[in-house]
PDB file of C-alpha atoms in Angstrom:
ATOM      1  CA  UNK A   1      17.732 119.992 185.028  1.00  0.00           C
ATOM      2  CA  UNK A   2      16.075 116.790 185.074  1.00  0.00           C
ATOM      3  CA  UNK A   3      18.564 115.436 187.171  1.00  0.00           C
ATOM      4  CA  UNK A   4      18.074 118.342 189.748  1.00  0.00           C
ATOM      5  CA  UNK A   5      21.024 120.429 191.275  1.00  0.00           C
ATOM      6  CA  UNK A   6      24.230 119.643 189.003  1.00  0.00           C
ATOM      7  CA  UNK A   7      27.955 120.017 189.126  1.00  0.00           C
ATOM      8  CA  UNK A   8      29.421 120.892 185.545  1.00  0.00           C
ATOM      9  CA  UNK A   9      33.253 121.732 185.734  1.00  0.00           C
ATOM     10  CA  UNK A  10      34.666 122.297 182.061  1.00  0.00           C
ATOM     11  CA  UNK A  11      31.592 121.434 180.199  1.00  0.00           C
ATOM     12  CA  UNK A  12      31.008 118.098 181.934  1.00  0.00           C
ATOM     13  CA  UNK A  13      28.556 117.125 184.863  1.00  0.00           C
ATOM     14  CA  UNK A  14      30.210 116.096 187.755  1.00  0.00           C
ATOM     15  CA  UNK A  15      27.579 114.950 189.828  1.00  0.00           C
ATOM     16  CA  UNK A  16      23.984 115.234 190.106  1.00  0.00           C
ATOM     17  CA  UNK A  17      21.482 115.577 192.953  1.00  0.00           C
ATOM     18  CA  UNK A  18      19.119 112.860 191.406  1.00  0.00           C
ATOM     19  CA  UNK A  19      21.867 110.201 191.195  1.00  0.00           C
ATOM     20  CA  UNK A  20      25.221 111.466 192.488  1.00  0.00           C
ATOM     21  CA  UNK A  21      24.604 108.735 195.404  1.00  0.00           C
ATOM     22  CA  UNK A  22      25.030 106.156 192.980  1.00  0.00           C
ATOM     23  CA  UNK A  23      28.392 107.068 192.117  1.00  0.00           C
ATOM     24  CA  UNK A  24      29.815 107.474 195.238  1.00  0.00           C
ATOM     25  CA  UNK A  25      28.377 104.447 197.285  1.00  0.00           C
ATOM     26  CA  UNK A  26      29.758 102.295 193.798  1.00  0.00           C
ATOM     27  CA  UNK A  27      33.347 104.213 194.821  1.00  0.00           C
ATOM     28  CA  UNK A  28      33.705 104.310 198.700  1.00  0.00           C
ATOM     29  CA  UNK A  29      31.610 101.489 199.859  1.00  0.00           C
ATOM     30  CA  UNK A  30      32.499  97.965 197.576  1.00  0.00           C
ATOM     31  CA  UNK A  31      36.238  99.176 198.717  1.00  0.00           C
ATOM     32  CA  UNK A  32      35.107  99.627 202.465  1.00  0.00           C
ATOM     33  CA  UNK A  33      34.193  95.854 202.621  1.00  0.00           C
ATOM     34  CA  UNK A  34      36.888  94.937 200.765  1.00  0.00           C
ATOM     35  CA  UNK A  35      39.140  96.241 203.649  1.00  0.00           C
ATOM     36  CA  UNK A  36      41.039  93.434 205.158  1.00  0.00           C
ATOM     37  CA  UNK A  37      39.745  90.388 203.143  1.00  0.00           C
ATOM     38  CA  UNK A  38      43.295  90.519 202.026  1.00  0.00           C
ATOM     39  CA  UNK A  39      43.845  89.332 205.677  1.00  0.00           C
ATOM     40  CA  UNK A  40      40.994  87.059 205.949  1.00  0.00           C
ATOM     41  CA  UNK A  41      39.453  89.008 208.017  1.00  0.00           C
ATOM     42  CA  UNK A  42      36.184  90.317 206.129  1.00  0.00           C
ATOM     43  CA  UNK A  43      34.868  92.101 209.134  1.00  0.00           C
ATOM     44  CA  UNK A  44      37.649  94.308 209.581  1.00  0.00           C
ATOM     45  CA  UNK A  45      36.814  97.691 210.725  1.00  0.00           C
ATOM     46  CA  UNK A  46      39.014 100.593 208.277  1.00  0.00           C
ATOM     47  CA  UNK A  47      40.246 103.498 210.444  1.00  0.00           C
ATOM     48  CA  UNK A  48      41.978 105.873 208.217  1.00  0.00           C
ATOM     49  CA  UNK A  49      41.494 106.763 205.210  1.00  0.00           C
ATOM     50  CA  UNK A  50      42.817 108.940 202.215  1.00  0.00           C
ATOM     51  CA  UNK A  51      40.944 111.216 199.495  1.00  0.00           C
ATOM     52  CA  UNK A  52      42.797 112.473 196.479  1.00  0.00           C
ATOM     53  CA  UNK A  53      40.131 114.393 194.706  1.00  0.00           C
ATOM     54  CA  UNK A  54      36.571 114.307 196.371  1.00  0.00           C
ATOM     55  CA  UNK A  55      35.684 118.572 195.859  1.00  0.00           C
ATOM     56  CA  UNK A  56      31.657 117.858 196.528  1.00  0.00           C
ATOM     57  CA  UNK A  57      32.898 116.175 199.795  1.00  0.00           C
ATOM     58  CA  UNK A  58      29.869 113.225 199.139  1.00  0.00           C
ATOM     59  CA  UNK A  59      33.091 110.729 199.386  1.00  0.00           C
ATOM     60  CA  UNK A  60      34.356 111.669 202.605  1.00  0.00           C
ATOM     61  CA  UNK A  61      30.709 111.462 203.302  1.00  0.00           C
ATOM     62  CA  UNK A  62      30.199 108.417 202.361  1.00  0.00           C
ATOM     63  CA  UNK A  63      33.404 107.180 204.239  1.00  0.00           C
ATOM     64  CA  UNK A  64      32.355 109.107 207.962  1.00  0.00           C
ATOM     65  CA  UNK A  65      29.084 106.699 207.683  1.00  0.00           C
ATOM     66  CA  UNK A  66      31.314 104.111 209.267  1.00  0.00           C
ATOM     67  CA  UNK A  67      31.657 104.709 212.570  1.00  0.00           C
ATOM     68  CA  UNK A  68      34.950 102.550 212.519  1.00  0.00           C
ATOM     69  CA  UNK A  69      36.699 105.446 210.793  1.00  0.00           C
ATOM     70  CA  UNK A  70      39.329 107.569 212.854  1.00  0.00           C
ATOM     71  CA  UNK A  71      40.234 109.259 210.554  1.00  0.00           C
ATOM     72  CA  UNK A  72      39.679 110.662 206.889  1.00  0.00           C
ATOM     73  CA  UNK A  73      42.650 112.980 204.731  1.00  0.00           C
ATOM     74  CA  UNK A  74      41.096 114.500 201.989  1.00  0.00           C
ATOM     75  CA  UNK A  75      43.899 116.382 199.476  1.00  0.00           C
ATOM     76  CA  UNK A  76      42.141 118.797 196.706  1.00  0.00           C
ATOM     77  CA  UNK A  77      43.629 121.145 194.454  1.00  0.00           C
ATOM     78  CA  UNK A  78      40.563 123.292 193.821  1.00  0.00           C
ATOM     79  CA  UNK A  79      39.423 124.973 197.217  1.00  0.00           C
ATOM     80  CA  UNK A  80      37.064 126.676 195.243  1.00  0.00           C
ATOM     81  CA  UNK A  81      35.191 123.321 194.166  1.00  0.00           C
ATOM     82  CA  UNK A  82      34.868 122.661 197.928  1.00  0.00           C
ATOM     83  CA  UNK A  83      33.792 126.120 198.857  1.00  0.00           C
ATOM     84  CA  UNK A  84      31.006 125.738 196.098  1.00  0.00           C
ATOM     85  CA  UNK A  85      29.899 122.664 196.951  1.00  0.00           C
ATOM     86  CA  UNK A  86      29.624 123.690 200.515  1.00  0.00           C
ATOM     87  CA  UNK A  87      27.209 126.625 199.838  1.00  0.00           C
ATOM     88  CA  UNK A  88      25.309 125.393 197.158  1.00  0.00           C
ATOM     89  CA  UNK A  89      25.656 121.574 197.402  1.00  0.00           C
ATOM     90  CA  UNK A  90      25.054 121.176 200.625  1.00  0.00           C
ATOM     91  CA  UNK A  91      23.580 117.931 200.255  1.00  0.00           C
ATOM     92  CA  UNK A  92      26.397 116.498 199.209  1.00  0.00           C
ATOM     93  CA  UNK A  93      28.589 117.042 202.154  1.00  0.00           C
ATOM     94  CA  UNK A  94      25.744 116.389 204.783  1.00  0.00           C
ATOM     95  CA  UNK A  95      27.921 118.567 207.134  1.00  0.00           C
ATOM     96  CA  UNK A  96      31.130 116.084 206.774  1.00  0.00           C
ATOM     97  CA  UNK A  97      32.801 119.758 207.371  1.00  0.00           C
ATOM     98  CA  UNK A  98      31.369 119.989 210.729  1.00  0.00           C
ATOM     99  CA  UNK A  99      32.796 115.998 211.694  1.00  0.00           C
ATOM    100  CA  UNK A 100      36.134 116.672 213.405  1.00  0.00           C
ATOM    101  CA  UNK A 101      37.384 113.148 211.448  1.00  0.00           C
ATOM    102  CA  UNK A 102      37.719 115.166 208.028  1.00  0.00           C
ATOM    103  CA  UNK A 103      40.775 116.837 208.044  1.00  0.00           C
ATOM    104  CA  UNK A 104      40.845 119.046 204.231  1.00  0.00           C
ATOM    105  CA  UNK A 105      44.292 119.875 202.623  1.00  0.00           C
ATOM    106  CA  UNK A 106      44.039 122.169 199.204  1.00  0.00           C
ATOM    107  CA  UNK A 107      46.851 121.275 197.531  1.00  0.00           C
ATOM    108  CA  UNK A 108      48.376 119.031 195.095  1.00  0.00           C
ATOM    109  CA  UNK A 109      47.396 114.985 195.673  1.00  0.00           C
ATOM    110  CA  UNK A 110      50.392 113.434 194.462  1.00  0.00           C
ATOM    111  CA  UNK A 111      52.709 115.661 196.158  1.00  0.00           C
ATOM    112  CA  UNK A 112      50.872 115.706 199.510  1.00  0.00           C
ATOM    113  CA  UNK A 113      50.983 111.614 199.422  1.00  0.00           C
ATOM    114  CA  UNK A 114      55.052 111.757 198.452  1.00  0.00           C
ATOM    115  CA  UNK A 115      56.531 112.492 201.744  1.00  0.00           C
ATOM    116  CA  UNK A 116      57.847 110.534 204.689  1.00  0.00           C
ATOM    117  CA  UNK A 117      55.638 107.855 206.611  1.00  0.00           C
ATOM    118  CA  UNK A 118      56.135 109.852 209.469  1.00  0.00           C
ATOM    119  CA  UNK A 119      54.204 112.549 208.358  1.00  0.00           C
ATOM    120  CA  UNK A 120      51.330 111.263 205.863  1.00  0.00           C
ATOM    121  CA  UNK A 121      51.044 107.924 207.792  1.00  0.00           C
ATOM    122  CA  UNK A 122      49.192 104.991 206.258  1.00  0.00           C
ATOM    123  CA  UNK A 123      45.919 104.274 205.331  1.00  0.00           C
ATOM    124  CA  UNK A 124      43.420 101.148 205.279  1.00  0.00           C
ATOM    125  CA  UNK A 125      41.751 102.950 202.052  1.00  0.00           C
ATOM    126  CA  UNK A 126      43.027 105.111 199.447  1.00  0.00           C
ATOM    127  CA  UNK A 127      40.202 106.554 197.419  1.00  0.00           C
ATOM    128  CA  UNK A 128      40.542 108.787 193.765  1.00  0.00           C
ATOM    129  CA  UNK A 129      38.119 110.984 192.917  1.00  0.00           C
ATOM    130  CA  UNK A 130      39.892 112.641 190.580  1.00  0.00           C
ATOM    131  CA  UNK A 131      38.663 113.785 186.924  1.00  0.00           C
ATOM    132  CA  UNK A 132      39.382 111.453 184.036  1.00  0.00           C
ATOM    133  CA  UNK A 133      43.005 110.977 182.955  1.00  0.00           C
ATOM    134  CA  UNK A 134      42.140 111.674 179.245  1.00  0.00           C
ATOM    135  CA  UNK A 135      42.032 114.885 179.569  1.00  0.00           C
ATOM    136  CA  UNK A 136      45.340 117.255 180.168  1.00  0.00           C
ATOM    137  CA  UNK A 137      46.015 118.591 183.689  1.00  0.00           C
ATOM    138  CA  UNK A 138      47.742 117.498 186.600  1.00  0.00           C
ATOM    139  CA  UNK A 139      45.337 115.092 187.301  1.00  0.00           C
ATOM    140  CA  UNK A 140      47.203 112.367 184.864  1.00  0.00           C
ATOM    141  CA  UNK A 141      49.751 111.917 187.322  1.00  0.00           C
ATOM    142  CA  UNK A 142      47.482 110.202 189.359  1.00  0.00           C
ATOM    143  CA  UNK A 143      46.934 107.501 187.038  1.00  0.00           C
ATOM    144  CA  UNK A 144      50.367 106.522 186.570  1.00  0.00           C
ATOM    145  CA  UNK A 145      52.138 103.639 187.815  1.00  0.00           C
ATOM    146  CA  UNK A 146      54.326 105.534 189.668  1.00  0.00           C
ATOM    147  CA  UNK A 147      51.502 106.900 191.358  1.00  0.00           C
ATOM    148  CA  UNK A 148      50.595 103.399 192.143  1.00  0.00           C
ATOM    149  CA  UNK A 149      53.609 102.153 193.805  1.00  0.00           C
ATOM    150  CA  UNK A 150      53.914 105.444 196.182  1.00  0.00           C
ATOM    151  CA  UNK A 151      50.128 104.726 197.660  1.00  0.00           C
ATOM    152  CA  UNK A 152      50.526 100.603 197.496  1.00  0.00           C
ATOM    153  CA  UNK A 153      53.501 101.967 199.988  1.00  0.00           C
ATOM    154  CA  UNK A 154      50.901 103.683 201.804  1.00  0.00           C
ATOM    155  CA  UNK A 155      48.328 101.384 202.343  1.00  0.00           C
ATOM    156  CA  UNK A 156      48.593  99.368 205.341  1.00  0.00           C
ATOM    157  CA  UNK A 157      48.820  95.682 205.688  1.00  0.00           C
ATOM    158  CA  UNK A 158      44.907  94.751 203.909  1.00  0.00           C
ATOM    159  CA  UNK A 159      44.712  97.974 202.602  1.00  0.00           C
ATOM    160  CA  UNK A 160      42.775  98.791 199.067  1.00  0.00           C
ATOM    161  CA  UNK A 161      43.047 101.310 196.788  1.00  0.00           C
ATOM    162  CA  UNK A 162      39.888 102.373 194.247  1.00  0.00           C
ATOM    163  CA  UNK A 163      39.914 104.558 191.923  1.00  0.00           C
ATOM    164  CA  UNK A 164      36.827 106.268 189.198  1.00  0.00           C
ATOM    165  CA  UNK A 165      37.981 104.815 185.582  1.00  0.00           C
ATOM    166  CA  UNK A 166      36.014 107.230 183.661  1.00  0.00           C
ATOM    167  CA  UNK A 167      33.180 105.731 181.289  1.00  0.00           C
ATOM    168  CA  UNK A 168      32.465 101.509 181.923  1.00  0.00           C
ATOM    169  CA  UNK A 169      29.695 101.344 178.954  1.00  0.00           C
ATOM    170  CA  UNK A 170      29.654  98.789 175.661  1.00  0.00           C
ATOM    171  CA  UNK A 171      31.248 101.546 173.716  1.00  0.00           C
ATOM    172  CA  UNK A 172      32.995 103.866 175.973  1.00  0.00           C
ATOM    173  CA  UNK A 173      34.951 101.490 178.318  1.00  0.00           C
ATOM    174  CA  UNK A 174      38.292 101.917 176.289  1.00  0.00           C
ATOM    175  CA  UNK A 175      38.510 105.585 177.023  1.00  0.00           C
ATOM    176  CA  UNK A 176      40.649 105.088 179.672  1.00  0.00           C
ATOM    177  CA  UNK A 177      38.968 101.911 181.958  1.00  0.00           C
ATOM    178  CA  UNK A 178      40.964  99.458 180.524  1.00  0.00           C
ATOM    179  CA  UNK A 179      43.941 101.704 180.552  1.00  0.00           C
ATOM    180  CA  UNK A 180      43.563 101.728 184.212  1.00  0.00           C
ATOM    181  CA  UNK A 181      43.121  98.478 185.014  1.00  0.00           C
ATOM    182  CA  UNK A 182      45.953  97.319 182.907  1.00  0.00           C
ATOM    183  CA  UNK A 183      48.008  99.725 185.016  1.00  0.00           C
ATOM    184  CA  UNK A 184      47.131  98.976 188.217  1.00  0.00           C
ATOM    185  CA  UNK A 185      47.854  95.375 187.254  1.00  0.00           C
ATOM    186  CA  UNK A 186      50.994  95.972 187.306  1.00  0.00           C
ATOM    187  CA  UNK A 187      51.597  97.001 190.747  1.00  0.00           C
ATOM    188  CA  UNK A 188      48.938  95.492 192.694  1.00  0.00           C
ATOM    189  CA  UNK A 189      48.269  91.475 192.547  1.00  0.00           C
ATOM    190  CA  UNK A 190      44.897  91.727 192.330  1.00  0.00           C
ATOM    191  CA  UNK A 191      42.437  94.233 190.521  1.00  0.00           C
ATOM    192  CA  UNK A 192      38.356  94.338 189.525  1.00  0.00           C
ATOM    193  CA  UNK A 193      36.556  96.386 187.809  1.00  0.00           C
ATOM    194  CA  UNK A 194      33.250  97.245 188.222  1.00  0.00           C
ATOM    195  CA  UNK A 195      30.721  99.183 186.597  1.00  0.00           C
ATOM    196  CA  UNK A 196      27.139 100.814 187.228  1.00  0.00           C
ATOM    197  CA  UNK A 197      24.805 103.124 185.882  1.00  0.00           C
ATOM    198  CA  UNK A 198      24.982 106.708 186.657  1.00  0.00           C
ATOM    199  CA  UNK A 199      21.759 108.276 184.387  1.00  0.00           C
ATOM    200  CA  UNK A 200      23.039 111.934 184.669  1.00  0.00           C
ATOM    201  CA  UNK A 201      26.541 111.032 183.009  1.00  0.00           C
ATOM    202  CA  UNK A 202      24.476 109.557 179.903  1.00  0.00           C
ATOM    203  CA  UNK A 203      26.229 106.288 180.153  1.00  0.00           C
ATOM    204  CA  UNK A 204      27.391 103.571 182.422  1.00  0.00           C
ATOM    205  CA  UNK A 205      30.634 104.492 184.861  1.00  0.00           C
ATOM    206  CA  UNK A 206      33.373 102.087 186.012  1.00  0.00           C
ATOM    207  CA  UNK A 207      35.813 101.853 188.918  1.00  0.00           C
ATOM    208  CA  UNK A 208      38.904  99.585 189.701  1.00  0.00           C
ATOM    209  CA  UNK A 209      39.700  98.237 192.963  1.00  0.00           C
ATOM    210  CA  UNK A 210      43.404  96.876 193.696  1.00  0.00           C
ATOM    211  CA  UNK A 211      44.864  95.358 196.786  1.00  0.00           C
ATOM    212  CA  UNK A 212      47.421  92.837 197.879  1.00  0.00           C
ATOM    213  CA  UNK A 213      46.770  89.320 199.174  1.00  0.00           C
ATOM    214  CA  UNK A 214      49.955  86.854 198.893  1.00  0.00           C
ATOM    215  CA  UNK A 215      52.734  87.534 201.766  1.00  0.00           C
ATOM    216  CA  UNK A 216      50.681  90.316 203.202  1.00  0.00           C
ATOM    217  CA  UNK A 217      51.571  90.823 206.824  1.00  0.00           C
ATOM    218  CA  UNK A 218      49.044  89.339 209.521  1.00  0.00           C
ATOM    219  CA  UNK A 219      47.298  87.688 206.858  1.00  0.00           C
ATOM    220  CA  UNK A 220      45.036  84.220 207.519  1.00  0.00           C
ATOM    221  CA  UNK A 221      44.530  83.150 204.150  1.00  0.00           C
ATOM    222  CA  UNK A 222      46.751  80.033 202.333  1.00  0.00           C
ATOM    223  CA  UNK A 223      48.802  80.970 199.259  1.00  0.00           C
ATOM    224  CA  UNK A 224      45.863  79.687 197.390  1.00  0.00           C
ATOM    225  CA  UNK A 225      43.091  81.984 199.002  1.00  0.00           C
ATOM    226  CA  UNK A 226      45.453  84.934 198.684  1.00  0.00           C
ATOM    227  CA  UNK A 227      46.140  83.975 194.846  1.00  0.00           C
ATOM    228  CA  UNK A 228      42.112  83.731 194.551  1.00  0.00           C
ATOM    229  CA  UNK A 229      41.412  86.516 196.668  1.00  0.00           C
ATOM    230  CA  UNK A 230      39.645  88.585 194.131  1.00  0.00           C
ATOM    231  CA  UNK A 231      37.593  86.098 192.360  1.00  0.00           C
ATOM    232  CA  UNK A 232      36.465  85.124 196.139  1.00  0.00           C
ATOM    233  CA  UNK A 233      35.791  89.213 196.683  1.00  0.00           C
ATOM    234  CA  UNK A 234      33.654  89.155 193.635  1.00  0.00           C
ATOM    235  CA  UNK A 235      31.641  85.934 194.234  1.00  0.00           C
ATOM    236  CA  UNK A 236      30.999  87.297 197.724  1.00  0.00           C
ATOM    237  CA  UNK A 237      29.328  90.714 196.503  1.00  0.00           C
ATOM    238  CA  UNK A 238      27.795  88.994 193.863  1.00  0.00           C
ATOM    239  CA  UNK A 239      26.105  86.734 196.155  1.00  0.00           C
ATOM    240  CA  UNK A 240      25.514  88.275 199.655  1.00  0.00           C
ATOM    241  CA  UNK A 241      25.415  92.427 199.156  1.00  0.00           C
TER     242      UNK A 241
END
């Protein structure tokens, strides 16, 4: 392949060893700094995080670069995925197995997620790495609005939530971007979309970030920072990352 080593589940690539970097910095790390602006406090350090999804283990990678983390939960249905990925994508994982932060669970997302506080906890960051919700599987549940609420009720006080929304190009972003944007608009007060080009998926890819910013506990912003809290977010990565 031109792209080098490449992860094709059902016909489609997955990731590639050429550019799979490109996705997963533009799905863990934007959301890492977003951590906490919700409470004015853009230098806030994220300590726990969640993974639905995640199988080539490069996003729980990316997330055990920061040294801030405690702790990262990463639920996947397909333990083969990860067991693949280990032995022949090794790159991908850069030993994240080995880190005794990563804590695996092979089972359903959704249902690991939908049980009491006392035993999931909460999370600064809840990541989805899940496969597009266009195609059938139990993967659609994870794109719901009901799937929403439950991890906004996770998230702790600043937390984010980001999630892959499938194709971001001229001509492909209404296969299901805008779908999920419009639905995590109506949970979370503020959402953006972002997009970037990912070579070995043959187009451009987006991703939606959501959070919380008005009456958020601990928070040091006015009503009318929290209200512009996104547009602020943006400028700010526009400008200085």
């Amino acid at each position: 392949s031109a792209f080098g080593k490449t992860l094709v589940l059902d016909g489609k690539t997955q990731s590639a060893e050429a550019d799979e970097y490109v996705y997963h910095e533009c799905l863990v790390q934007p959301a890492m700094l977003a951590v906490g602006w919700a409470l004015g406090q853009p230098g806030y350090k994220p300590k726990r995080a969640y993974i639905g999804g995640g199988g080539e283990l490069a996003t729980a990678r990316e997330l055990l670069k920061h040294e801030s983390m405690e702790e990262v939960v990463m639920v996947d249905l397909d333990k083969v995925v990860v067991d693949v990925s280990r032995e022949k994508l090794p790159e991908w994982g850069a030993g994240c197995c080995e880190d005794s932060r990563l804590k695996l669970h092979f089972t359903d997302a959704l249902g690991w997620l939908d049980r009491d506080d006392s035993v999931t906890g909460k999370f600064d960051i809840i990541v989805m790495d899940i496969a597009d919700p266009i195609e059938a599987g139990p993967g659609i549940a994870l794109y719901t609005q009901e799937f929403y609420k439950l991890a906004k009720l996770k998230l702790n006080p600043g937390g984010v939530l980001v999630t892959q929304s499938g194709p971001g190009g001229l001509l492909t972003h209404r296969e299901c971007c805008c779908a999920v944007s419009r639905t995590l608009k109506t949970v979370f007060e503020h959402v953006t979309t972002f997009a970037c080009e990912v070579p070995s998926f043959g187009t451009c890819w987006s991703w939606n970030l959501a959070f919380d910013a008005t009456g958020v506990e601990g928070s040091l912003l006015s009503p009318e920072q929290a209200k512009d809290a996104a547009r602020a977010f943006s400028d700010m990565s526009a400008s200085d990352v």
